[in-house]
Every structure is written in structure tokens, then in C-alpha cells.
Coordinates of C-alpha atoms and ligand atoms in Angstrom, one line a residue:
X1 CA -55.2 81.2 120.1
X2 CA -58.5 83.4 120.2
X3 CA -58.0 87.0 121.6
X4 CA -61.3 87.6 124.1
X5 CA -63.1 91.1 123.2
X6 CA -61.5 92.8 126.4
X7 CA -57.9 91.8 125.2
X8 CA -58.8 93.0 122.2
X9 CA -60.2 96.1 123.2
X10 CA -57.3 96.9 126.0
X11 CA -54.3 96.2 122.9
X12 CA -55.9 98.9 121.2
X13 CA -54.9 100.8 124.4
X14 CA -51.7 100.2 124.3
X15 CA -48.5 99.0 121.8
X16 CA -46.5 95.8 121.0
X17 CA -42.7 96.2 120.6
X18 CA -42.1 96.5 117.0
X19 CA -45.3 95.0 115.6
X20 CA -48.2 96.4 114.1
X21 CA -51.6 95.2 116.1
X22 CA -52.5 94.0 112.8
X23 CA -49.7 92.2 112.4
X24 CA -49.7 90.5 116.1
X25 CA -53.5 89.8 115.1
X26 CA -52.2 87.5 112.6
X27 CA -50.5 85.2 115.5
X28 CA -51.8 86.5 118.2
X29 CA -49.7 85.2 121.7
X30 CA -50.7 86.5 125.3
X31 CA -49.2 84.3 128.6
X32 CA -50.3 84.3 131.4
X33 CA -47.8 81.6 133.1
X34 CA -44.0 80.3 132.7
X35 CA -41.7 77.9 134.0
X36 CA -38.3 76.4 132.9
X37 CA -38.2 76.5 128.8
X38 CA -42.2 76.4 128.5
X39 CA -44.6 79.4 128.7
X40 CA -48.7 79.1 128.9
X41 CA -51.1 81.4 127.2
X42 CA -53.9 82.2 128.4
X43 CA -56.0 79.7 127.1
X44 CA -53.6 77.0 129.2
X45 CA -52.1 75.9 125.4
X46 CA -48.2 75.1 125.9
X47 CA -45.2 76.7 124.0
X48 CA -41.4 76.0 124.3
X49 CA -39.8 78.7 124.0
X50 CA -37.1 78.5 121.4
X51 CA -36.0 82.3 122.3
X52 CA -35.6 82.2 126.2
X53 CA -38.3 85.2 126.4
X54 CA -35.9 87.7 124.2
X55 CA -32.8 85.9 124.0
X56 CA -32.9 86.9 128.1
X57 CA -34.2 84.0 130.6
X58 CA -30.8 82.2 130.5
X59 CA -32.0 80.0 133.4
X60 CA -35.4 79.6 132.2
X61 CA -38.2 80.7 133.7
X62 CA -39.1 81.7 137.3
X63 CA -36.0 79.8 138.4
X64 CA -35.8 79.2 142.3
X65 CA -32.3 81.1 142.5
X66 CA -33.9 84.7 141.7
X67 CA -37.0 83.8 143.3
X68 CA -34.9 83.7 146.4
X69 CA -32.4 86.4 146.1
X70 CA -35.6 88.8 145.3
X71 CA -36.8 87.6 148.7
X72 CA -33.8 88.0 150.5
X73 CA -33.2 91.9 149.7
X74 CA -36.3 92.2 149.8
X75 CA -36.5 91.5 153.3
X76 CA -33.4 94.1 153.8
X77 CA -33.5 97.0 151.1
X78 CA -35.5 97.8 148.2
X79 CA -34.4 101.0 147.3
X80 CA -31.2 103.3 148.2
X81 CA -31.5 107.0 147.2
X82 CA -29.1 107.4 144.3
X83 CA -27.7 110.8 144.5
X84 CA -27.1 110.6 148.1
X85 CA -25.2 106.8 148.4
X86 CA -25.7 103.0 147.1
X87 CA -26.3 100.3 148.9
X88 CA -23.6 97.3 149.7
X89 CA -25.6 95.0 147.2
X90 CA -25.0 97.4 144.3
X91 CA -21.3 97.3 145.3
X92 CA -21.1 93.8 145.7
X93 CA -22.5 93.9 142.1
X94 CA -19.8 96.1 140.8
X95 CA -17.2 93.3 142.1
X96 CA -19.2 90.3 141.2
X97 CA -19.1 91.5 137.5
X98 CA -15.6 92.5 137.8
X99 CA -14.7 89.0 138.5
X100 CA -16.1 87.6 135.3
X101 CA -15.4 90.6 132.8
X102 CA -12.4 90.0 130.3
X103 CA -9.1 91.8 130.6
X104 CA -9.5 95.1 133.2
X105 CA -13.1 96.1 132.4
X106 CA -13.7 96.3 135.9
X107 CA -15.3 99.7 136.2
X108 CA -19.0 98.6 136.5
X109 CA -22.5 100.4 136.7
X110 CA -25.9 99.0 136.6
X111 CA -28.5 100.1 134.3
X112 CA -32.5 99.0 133.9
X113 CA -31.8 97.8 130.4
X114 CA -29.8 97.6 127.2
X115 CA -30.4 100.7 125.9
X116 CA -30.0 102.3 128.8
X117 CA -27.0 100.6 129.1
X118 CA -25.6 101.8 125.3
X119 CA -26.6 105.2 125.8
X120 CA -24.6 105.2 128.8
X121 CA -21.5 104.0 126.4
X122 CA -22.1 106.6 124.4
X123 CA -22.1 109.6 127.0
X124 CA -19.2 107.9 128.7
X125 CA -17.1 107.9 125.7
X126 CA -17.7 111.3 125.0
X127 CA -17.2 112.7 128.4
X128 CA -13.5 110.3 128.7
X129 CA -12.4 111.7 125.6
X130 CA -12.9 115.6 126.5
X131 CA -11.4 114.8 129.9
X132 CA -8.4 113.4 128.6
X133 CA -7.3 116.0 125.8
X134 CA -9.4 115.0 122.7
X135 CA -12.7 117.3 123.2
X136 CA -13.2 116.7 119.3
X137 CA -13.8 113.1 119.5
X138 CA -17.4 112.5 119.1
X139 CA -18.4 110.5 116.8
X140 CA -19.2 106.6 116.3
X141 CA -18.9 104.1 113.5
X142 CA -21.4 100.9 114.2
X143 CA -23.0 98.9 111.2
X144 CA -25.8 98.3 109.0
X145 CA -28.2 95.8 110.1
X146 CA -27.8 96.3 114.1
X147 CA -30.0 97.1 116.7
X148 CA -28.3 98.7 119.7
X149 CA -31.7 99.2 121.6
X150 CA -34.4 102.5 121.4
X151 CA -33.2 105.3 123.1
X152 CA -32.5 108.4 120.4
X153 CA -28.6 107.5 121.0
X154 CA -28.7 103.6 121.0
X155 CA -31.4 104.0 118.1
X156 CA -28.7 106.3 116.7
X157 CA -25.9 104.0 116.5
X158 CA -28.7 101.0 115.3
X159 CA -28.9 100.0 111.7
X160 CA -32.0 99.5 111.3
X161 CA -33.6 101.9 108.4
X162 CA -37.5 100.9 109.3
X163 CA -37.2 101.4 112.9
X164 CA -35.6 104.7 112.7
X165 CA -36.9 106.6 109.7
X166 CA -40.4 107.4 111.2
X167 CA -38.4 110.0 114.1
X168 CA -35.7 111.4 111.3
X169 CA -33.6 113.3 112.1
X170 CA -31.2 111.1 113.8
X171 CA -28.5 113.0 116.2
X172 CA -25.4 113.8 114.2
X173 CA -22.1 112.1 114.7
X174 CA -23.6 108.0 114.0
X175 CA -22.0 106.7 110.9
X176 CA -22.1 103.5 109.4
X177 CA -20.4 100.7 107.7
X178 CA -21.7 97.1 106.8
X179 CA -21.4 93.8 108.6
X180 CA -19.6 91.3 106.8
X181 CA -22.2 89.7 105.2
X182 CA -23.3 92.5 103.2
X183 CA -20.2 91.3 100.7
X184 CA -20.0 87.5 101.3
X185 CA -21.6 87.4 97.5
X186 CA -18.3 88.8 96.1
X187 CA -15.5 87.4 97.9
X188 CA -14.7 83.2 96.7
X189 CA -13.1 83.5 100.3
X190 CA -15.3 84.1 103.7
X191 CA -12.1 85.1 105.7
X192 CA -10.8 87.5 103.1
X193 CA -14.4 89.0 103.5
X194 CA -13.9 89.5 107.0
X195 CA -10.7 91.1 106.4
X196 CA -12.2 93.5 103.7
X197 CA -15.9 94.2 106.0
X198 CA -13.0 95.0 108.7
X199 CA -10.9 97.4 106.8
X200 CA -14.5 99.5 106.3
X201 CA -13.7 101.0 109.5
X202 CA -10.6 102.0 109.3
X203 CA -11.4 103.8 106.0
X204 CA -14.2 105.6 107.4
X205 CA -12.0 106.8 110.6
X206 CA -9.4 108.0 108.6
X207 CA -11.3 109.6 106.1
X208 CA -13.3 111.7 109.0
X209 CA -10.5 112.5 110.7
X210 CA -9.3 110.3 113.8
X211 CA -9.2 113.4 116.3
X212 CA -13.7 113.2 115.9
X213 CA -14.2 109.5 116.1
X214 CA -15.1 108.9 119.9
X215 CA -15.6 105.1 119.2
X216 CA -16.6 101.8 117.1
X217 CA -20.0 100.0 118.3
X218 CA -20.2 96.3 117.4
X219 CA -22.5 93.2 118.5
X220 CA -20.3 90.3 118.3
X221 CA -22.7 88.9 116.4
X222 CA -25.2 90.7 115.2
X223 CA -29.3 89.2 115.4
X224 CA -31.0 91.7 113.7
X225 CA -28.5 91.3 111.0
X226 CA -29.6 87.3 111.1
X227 CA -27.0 85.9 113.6
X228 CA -24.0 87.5 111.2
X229 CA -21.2 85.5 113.3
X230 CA -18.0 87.1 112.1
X231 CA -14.1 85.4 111.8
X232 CA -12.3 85.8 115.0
X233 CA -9.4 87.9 112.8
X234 CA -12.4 90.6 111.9
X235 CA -11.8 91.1 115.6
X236 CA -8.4 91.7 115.8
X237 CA -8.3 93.7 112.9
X238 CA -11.0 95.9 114.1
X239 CA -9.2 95.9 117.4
X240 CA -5.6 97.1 115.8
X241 CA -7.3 99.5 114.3
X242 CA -8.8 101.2 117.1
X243 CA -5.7 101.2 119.1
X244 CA -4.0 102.8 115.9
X245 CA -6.2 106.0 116.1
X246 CA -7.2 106.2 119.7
X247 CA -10.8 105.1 118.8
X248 CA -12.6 102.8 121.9
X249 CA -14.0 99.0 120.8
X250 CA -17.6 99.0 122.3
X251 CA -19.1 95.5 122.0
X252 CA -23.0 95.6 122.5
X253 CA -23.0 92.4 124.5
X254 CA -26.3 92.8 125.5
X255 CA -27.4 89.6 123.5
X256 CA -24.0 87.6 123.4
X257 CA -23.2 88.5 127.3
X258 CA -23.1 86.0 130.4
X259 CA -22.5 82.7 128.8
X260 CA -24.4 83.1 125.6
X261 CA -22.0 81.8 123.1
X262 CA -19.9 79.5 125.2
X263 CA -17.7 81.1 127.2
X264 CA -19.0 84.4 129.5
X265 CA -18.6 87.4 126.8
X266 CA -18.1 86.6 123.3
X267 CA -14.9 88.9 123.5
X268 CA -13.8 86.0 125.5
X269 CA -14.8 83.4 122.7
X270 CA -13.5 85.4 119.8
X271 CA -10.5 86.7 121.9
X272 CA -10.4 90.0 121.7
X273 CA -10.9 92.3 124.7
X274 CA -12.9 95.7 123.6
X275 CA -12.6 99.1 126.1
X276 CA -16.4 98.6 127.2
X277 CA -19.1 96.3 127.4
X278 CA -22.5 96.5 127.7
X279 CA -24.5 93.7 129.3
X280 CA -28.3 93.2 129.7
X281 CA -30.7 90.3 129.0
X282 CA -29.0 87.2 130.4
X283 CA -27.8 89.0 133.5
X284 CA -31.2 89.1 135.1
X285 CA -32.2 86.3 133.2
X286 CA -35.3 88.2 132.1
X287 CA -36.2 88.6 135.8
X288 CA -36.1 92.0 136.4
X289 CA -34.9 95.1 134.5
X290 CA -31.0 94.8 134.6
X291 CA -28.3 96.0 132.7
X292 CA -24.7 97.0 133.0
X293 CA -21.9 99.3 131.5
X294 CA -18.5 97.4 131.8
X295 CA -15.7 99.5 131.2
X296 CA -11.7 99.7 131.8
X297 CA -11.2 100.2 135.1
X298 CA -8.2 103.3 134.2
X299 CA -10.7 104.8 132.0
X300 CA -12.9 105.1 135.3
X301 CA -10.5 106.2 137.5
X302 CA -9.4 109.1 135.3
X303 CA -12.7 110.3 136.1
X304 CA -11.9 110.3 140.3
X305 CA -8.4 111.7 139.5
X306 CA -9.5 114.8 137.8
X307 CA -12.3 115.3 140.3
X308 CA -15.1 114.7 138.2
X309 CA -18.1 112.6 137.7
X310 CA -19.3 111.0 134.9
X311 CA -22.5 113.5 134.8
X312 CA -25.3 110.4 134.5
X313 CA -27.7 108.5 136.1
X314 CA -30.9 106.9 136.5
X315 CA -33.3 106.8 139.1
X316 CA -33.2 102.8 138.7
X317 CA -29.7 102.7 138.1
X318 CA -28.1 100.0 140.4
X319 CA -31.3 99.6 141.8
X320 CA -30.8 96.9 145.3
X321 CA -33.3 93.9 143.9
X322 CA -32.1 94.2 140.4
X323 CA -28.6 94.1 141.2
X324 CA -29.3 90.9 144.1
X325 CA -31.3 89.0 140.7
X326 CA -27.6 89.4 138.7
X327 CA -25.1 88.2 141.4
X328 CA -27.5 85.4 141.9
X329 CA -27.2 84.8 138.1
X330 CA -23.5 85.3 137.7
X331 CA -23.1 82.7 140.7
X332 CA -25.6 80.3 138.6
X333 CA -23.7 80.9 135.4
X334 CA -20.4 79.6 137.2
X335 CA -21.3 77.3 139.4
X336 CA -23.3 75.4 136.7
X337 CA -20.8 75.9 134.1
X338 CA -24.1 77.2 131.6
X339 CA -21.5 78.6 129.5
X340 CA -20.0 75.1 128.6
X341 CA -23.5 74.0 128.9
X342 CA -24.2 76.6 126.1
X343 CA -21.1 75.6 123.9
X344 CA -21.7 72.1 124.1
X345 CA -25.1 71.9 123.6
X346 CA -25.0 75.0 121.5
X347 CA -22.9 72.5 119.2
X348 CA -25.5 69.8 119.4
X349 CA -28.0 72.2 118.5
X350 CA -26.0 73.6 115.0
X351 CA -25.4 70.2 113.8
X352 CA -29.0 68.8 114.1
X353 CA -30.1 72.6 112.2
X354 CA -27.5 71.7 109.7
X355 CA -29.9 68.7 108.8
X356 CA -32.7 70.8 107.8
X357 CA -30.2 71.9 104.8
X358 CA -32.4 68.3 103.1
X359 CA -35.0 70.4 102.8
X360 CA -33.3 72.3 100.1
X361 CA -33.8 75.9 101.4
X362 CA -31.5 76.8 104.2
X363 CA -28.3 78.8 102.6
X364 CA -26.6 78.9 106.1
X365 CA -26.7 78.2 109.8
X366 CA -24.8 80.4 111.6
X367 CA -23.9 82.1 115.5
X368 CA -22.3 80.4 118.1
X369 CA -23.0 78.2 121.7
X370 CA -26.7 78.9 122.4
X371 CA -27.4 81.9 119.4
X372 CA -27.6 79.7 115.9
X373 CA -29.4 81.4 113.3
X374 CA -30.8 79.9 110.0
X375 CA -31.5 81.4 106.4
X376 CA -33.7 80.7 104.4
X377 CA -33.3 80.6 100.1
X378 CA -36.4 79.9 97.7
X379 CA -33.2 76.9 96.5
X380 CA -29.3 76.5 97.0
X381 CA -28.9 77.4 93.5
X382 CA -29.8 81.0 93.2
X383 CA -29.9 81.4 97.0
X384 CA -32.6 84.2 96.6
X385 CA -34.0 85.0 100.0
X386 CA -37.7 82.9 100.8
X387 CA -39.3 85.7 103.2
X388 CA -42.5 83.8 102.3
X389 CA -41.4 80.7 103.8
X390 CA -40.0 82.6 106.8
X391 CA -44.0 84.1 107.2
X392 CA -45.4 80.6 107.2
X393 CA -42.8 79.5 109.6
X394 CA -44.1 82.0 112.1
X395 CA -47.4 80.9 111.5
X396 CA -47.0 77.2 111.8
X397 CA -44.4 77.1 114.9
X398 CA -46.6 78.9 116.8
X399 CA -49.6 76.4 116.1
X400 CA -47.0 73.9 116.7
X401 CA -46.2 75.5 120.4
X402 CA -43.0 76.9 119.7
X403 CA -41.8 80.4 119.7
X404 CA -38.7 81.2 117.4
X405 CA -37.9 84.5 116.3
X406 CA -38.5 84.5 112.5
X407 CA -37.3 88.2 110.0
X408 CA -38.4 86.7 107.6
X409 CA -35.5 85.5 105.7
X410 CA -34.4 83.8 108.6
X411 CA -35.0 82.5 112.2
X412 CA -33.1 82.4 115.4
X413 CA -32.9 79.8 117.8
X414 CA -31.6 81.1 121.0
X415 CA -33.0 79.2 124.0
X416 CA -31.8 79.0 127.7
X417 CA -28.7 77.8 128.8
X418 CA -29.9 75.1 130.9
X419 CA -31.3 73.2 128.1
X420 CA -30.5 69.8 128.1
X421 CA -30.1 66.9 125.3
X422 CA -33.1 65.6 125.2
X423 CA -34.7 69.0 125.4
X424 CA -32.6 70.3 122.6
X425 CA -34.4 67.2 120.4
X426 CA -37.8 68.1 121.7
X427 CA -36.9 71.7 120.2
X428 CA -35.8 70.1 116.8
X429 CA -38.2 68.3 116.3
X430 CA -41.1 71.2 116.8
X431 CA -39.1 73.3 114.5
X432 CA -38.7 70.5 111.8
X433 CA -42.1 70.0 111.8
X434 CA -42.9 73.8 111.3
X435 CA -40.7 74.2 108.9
X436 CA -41.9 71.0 106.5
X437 CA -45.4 72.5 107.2
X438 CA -44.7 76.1 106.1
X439 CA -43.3 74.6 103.1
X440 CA -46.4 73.1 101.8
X441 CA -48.0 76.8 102.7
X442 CA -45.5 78.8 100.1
Ligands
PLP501 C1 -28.0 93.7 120.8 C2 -29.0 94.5 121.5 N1 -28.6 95.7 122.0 C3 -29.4 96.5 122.7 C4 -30.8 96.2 122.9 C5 -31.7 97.1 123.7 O1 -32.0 96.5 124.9 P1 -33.3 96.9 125.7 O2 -34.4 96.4 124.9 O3 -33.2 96.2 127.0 O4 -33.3 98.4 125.9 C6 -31.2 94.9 122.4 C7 -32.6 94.5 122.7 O5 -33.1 93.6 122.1 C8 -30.3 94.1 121.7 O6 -30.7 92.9 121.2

């Protein structure tokens, strides 16, 4: 698409997320209108979008649920004052997540956002652990690769080298070990990997000393890392050994959360219940800022029964519209059954990616339900990573009309979760196309 002079003048003004203007120059995307799975720029060209906005408009766009529980608090409450009271719809939110969390995680706050959401985790940790006769444990392990949002803590606890280096020095107390794909290469076997990437933390927390370490922060699957989708025994391991040293299990659902990967939290699809959860994305379906900290309910209450407060907030925090947006969602999620949707056509999805291995240069297509990722090799021989091809790709699909989310040496595929068959082809067949078309670029 062409960028007018004004546009072009007013994103001088201003800054993408994590992209160079330069770089957005080079496919340049403004919308102006959504509905469903498509988006329109502001030229009126059509896109489907293969990402559900940032892996967050579960229900596609603009659905008719959220339109109308925005009107209907609207029409009641807009804002409660937060350090006076809350309002009945942030409490209803409270239950309505509690009735879909796994195991007891049913002490509940709303946030604006993921990070907001992480860094919540973070200070909650700390403050449970010096209230309940371990003041020393402080620290957290998370992993290589991830991206736990941009907040100096979340950023912290993120794995990303590029996005952090430029505001060095990070807070102390963030250590890292690597995802399990970092050693695929040297194990015959992809569960023994698992075992040994799993192990990693229990090294590290030993070796620092169990009375500092506060906590272990994981994305079920990682996307940043390229949709790293882990054996359900890497959970278990990591689990046993968090309960062997008194260290909490943090999963960063912000991604995998609310019906994502085929059942409503991806600790309920790779069994394993962590102490706290954090949710964003999905729960608003992109409508609104929304996030949530899910956490066991006893580790709550031990705040009431000491007298205390977990010394927080946020001026949005529970905010009434935001919090009407995710019980509406939640109640879609359910009553629709997007979750099965997601594993079933998530399934679908995988096996017609799978074909594009004819093309000789996908080494892998990973995630699960609704989050597949696919890597890309120069050939299946060598399996050297093609960050070329990936380039092109983002080049092409978007000429094409479809917006992916390419790293270069791979792409995700993440779109909403009320796709349907026939949609799910339509998809295909855009990114087939893109792809055979960045490969005559490379
Ligand atoms: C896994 C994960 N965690 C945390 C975040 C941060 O969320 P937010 O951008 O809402 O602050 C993101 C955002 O992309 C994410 O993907």
C-alpha cells in the first residue's frame, strides 16, 4: 500500500512496537476498518488476518458480544474509584475467571495488559514469600528466547537480547536457562531433550541457593522463541521441581490463555497446574485493554490473614468496561466451545502446514490448537535457518492480503478461534501462495 505524505509525516511523530520506521516502510500496513477474520487498510485493500490482531481477537473482530456488553456498562458504570471500592462488575469478573482457572487459582485481579499483568507476578511473589518466612527469596529463573512483555520487570524476566540491551542494566535477580529447543540438535531423542532443557532449572536453583529463588516464569509455549511447544513431562518435571524447593511455577499465559491451544489454559492441555497465571490478549479479545493475574486462592488469603495488602495497583486496574468485555468473552468461549473449536480446527490447520514440507524448506511445524508455528531451513539436509526466505515471506503475504507474523526464520499462524473449515483453506491457500512466491525471491 502507498503511505500519503501526512501519514508519513505524523509516523515520524510517533513509534511502531518493535520496528524501525524504516523497516515498517518496507511493508507499510495502516487500517482503518475490521470485521470478523478480515481487516481493511486505508486504501479499502483486504487482508485476513492470520494473527487475530496479536494473537488477541479470539472472536474476531468487532464481534456483537463486546459491542454489547460495552454498551450495557456503559449505560451503568464507567469507572469506580480504586482506592476507595470496586464495582460489582469487577467482582463478578473475579468469579467468572475463577470458574474457568485450573486447580484453586481462584484469587483474581484485573490488569490493562500483559505486562502489567507479569509485573504484577513478579511483586506478588516477592511480597508472599517475605510474608510467609522466606524474605530472601527474590529471584526468578525464566528462559532464553521469551518475551514476557515491556515493563523493566516483565522485560526483565524476557529473553530477548535485542529488545533489552539498548536500557542495560537490567534489575538484578532475572536469571536464565534455555527453552528446549536450544539443544534439540544434540539429543537423537526429543523427549530426553525435554527432560535434559527441564533439569536446567533445577541446576540453576540449587546452585543459587533455594532460600533466593522467588519463582520460575514460563510460556507454555514460547512465540518469540518460534512456537517452542514443549513435551507434557517438561512440565511435570519443572513442576516437581518447584514444589521440591518451595519455588512458584508462573506460566505467562498471556498468549496460550482462554482457549488458545484447545482446552482454556494450556496448563489444562499439558496438565500441569502452576501457582499463577497470567492472562491477557484473548480475554478481551483485543477489545479493550484487559489483563488478569490468576493466582492460588491460599496464597491470596495469607495476605487478609496477616492483615496486609498486596501493596499494588493501577489506576485501570479492574477497570468496569474492561472487566464487562472479559465476562462477555469467557461466556462466548464456553458457550461456543471455541476451545474445541480451536483444537479441532487447530488440528486441521497443522496438517494442511505439514504439506508445505513439499516445498523442501520447512524443518518443523510446531504449537498446538490455534498457535502452529513453522520453520523455515535453506533444505532438510543441513537444516540451516533461511531468514531470507522468511523476509520475502513478509513481503509477499502481505501483497497477497494476509498478515502472518514472520522472525524471520519462522512464521506463526495464530488466527481466531471462530475460524471455520472453509476459512482455515482460504488461509492456506494465501499462505501457500506466499510462500511459493517468496521462494522464487531468495
Ligand atoms: C507471552 C507474552 N507475555 C507478555 C506480553 C506482554 O503483553 P502486553 O503487550 O499486553 O503488555 C506479550 C505480548 O505480546 C506476550 O506475547
Amino acid at each position: 500500500m502507498n503511505v500519503s505524505a501526512r501519514h508519513q509525516d505524523l509516523l515520524k511523530k510517533t513509534f511502531l512496537d518493535y520496528q524501525s520506521t524504516e523497516e515498517f516502510m518496507a511493508n507499510p500496513l495502516i487500517v482503518s476498518r475490521a470485521e470478523g477474520l478480515y481487516y481493511w487498510d486505508v486504501e479499502g485493500r483486504r487482508y485476513f488476518d492470520g494473527i487475530s490482531g496479536i494473537y488477541s481477537t479470539f472472536l474476531g473482530h468487532r464481534h456483537p458480544r463486546i459491542e454489547e456488553a460495552i454498551r450495557r456498562q456503559w449505560e451503568k458504570l464507567a469507572f469506580a474509584p480504586p482506592m476507595h471500592g470496586t464495582s460489582d462488575v469487577t467482582l463478578d469478573f473475579v468469579e467468572k475467571i475463577g470458574s474457568v482457572t485450573p486447580g484453586d487459582l481462584n484469587f483474581v485481579k484485573a490488569f490493562s495488559g500483559g505486562s502489567e499483568s507479569m509485573e504484577a507476578a513478579i511483586k506478588f511473589s516477592r511480597q508472599y514469600f517475605k510474608q510467609t518466612g522466606h524474605p530472601s527469596k527474590y529471584k526468578f529463573i525464566s528462559r532464553y528466547h521469551a518475551y514476557h512483555g515491556a515493563t523493566m520487570g516483565a522485560m526483565a524476566a524476557s529473553g530477548t537480547g535485542e529488545r533489552k540491551t539498548p536500557f542495560e542494566p537490567q534489575p538484578p535477580g532475572f536469571l536464565k536457562v534455555f527453552a528446549p529447543n536450544h539443544y534439540r540438535d544434540r539429543f537423537s531423542d526429543w523427549d530426553e531433550c525435554n527432560r535434559f532443557a527441564a533439569q536446567q532449572f533445577e541446576d540453576v536453583i540449587i546452585n543459587e541457593d533455594p532460600e533466593t529463588v522467588a519463582g520460575v516464569i514460563i510460556e507454555p509455549i514460547s512465540n518469540t522463541g518460534g512456537v517452542i511447544t514443549p513435551t507434557e513431562e517438561y512440565f511435570r518435571i519443572i513442576r516437581d521441581v518447584c514444589d521440591c524447593h518451595n519455588v512458584l511455577l508462573i506460566y505467562d499465559e498471556i498468549i496460550t490463555g482462554f482457549g488458545r491451544t484447545g482446552a482454556m489454559f494450556a496448563a489444562h492441555t499439558f496438565g500441569v497446574t502452576p501457582d499463577i497465571i497470567c492472562g491477557s490478549k484473548g480475554l478481551s479479545s483485543g477489545a479493550i485493554p484487559l489483563g488478569a493475574l490468576m493466582a492460588r486462592q491460599d496464597m491470596g488469603e495469607c495476605f487478609y490473614e496477616q492483615g496486609e495488602n498486596f501493596a499494588h495497583g493501577h489506576t485501570y486496574a479492574g477497570h468496569p468496561l474492561a472487566c464487562a468485555v472479559g465476562i462477555a468473552v469467557v461466556d462466548e468461549i464456553v458457550e461456543k466451545r471455541l476451545d474445541e473449536n480451536a483444537r479441532e480446527m487447530g488440528e486441521y490447520l497443522a496438517s494442511k502446514l505439514e504439506g508445505l514440507r513439499d516445498l523442501g524448506v520447512v524443518r518443523e511445524v510446531r504449537g498446538k490448537g490455534l498457535l502452529r508455528g513453522v520453520e523455515l531451513v535453506k533444505d532438510t539436509t543441513s537444516m540451516e535457518p533461511f531468514p531470507e526466505l522468511g523476509k520475502a515471506l513478509k513481503r509477499t503475504a502481505l501483497k497477497n492480503g494476509v498478515i502472518l507474523r514472520v522472525d524471520p526464520n519462522w512464521f506463526a499462524v495464530v488466527p481466531a478461534l471462530i475460524i471455520q473449515k472453509d476459512q482455515v483453506d482460504e488461509l492456506f491457500d494465501l499462505i501457500e501462495k506466499s510462500l511459493k512466491e517468496a521462494l522464487t525471491q531468495v
